[in-house]
mmCIF file with all atom_site columns, C-alpha atoms in Angstrom:
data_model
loop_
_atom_site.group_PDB
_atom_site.id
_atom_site.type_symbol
_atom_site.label_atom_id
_atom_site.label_alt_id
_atom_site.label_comp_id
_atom_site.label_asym_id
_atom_site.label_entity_id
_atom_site.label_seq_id
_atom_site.pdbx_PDB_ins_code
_atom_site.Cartn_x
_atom_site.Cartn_y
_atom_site.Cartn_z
_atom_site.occupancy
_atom_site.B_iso_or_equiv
_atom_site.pdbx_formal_charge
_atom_site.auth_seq_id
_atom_site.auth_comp_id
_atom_site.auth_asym_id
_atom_site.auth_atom_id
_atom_site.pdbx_PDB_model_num
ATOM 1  C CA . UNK A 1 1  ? 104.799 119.556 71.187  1.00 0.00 ? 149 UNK A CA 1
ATOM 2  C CA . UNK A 1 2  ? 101.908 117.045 71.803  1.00 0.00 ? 150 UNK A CA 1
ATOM 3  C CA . UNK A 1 3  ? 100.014 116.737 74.536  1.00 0.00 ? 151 UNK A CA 1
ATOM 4  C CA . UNK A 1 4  ? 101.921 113.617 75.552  1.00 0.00 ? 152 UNK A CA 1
ATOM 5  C CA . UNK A 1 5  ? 105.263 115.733 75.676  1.00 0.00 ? 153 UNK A CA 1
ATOM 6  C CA . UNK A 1 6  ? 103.390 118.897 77.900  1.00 0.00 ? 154 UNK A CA 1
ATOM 7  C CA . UNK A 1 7  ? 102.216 115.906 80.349  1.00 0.00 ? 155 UNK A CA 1
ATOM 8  C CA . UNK A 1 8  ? 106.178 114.347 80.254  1.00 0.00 ? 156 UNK A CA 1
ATOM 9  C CA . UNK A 1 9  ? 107.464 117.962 80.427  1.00 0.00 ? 157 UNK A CA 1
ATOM 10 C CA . UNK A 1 10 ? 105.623 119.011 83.635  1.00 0.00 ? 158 UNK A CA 1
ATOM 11 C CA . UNK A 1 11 ? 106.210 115.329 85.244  1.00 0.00 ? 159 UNK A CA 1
ATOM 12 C CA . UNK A 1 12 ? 109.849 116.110 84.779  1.00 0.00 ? 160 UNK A CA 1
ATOM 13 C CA . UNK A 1 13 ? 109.799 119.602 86.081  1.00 0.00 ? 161 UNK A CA 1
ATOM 14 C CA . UNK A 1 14 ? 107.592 118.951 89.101  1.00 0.00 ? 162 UNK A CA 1
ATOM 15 C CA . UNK A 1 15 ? 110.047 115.791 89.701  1.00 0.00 ? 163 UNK A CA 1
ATOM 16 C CA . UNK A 1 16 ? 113.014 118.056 89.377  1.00 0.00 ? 164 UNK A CA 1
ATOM 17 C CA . UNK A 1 17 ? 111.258 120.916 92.169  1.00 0.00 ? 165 UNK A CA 1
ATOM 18 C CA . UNK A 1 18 ? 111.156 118.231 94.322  1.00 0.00 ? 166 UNK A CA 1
ATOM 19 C CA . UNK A 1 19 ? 114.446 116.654 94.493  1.00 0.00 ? 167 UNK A CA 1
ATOM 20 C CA . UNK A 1 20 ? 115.303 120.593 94.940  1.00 0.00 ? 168 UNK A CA 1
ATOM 21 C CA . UNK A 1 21 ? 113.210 121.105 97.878  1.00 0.00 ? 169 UNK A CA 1
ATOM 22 C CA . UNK A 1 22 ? 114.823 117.808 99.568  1.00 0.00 ? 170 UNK A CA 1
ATOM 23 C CA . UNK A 1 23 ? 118.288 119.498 98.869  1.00 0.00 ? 171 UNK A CA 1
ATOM 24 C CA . UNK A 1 24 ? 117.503 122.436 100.570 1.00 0.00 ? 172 UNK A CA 1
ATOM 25 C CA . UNK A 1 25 ? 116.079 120.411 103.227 1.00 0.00 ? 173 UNK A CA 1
ATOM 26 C CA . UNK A 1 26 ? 119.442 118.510 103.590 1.00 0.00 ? 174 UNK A CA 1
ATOM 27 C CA . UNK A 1 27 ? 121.309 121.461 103.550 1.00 0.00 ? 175 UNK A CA 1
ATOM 28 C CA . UNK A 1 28 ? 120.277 123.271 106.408 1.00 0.00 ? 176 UNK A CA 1
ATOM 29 C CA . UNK A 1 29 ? 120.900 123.450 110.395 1.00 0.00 ? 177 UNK A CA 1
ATOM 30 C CA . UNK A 1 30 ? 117.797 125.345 110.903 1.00 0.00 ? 178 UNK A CA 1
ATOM 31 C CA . UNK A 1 31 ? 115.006 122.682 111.685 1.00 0.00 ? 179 UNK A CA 1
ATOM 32 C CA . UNK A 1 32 ? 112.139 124.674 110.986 1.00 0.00 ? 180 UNK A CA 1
ATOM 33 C CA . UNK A 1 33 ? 113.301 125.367 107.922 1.00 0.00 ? 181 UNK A CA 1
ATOM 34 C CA . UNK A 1 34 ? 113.960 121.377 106.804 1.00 0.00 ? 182 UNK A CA 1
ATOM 35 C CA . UNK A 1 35 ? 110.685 121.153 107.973 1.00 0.00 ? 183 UNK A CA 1
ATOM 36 C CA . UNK A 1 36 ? 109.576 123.735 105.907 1.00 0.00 ? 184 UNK A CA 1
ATOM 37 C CA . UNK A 1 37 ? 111.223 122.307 102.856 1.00 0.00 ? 185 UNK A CA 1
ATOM 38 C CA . UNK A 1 38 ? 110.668 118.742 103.289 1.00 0.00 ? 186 UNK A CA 1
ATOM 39 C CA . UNK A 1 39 ? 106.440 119.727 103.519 1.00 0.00 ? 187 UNK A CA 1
ATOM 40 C CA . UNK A 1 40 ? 106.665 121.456 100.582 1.00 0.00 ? 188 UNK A CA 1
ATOM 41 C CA . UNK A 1 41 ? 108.940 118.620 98.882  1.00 0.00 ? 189 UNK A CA 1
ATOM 42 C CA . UNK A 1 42 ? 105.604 116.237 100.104 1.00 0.00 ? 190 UNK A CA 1
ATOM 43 C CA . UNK A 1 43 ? 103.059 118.769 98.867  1.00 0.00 ? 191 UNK A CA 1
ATOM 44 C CA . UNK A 1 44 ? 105.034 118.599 95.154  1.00 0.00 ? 192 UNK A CA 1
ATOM 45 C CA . UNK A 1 45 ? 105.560 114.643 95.459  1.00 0.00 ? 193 UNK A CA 1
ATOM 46 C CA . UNK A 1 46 ? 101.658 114.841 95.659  1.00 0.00 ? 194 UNK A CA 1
ATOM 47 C CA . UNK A 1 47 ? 101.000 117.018 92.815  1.00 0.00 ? 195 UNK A CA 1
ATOM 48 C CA . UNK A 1 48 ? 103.486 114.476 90.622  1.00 0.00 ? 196 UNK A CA 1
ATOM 49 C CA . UNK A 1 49 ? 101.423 111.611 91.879  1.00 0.00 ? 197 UNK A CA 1
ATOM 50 C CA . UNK A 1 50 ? 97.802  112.878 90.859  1.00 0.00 ? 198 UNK A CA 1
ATOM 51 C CA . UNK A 1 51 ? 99.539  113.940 87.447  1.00 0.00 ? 199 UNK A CA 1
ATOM 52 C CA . UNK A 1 52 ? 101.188 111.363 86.817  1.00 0.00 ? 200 UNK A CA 1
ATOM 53 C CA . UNK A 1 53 ? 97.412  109.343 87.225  1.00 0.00 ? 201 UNK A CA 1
ATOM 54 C CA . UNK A 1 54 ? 96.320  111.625 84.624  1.00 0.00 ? 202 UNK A CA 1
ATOM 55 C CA . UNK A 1 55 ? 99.195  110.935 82.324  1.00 0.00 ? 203 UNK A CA 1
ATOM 56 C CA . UNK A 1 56 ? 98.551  107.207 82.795  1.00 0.00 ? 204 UNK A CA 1
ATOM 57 C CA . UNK A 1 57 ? 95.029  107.351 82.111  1.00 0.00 ? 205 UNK A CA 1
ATOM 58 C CA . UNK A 1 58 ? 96.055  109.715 78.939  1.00 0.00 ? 206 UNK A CA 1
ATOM 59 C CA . UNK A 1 59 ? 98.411  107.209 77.474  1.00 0.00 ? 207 UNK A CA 1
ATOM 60 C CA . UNK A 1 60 ? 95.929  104.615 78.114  1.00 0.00 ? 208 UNK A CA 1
ATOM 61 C CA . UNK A 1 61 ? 92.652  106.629 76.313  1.00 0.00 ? 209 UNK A CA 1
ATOM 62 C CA . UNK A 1 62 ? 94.887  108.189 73.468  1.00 0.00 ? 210 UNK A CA 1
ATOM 63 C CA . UNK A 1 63 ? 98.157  105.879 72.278  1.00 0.00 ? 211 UNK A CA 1
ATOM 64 C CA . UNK A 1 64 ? 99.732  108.238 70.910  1.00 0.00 ? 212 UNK A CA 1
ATOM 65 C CA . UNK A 1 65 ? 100.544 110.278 73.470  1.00 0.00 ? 213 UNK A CA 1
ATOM 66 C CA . UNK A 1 66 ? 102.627 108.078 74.898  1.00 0.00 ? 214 UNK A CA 1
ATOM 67 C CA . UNK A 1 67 ? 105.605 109.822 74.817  1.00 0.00 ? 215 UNK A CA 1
ATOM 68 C CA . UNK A 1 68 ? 108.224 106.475 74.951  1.00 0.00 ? 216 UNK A CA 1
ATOM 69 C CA . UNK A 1 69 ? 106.580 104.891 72.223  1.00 0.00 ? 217 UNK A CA 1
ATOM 70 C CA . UNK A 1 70 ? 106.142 107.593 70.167  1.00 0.00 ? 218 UNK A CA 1
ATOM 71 C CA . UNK A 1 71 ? 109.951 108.128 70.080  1.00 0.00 ? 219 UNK A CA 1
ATOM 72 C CA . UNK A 1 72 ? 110.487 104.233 69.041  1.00 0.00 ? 220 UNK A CA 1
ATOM 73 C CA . UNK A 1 73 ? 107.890 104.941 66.209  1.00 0.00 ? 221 UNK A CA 1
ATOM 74 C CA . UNK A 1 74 ? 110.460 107.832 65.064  1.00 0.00 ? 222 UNK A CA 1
ATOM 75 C CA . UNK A 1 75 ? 113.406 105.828 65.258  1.00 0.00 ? 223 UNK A CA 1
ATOM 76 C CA . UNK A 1 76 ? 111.943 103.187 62.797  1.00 0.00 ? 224 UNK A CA 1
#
């Protein structure tokens, strides 16, 4: 796995914690605990943001970690 993938990988899990956390949120009666779930759903959408800077400025330094392209290059 490059280090394009890891980056992709983590995006995706983070992404996927989050849309978990709202769930939970949206599934509740108790209020404190929506608001519980939907801070930690914010703290997560914040971690996804600052990564997915770095992944950006990855892709940008080193091509070929660009995870998208990388699977066109495969396919030709």
């Amino acid at each position: 796995m490059t280090i394009g993938q890891d980056l992709h990988q983590a995006l995706n899990g983070l992404e996927g914690a989050r849309v978990t956390l709202e769930g939970f949120a949206q599934s509740t009666q108790d209020k404190m605990a929506q608001d519980m779930y939907n801070k930690q759903a914010q703290q997560v959408a914040n971690v996804v943001n600052e990564l997915r800077n770095r992944v950006n400025y990855v892709e940008s330094q080193e091509p070929q970690f660009k995870v998208g392209q990388n699977e066109q290059n495969k396919k030709q």
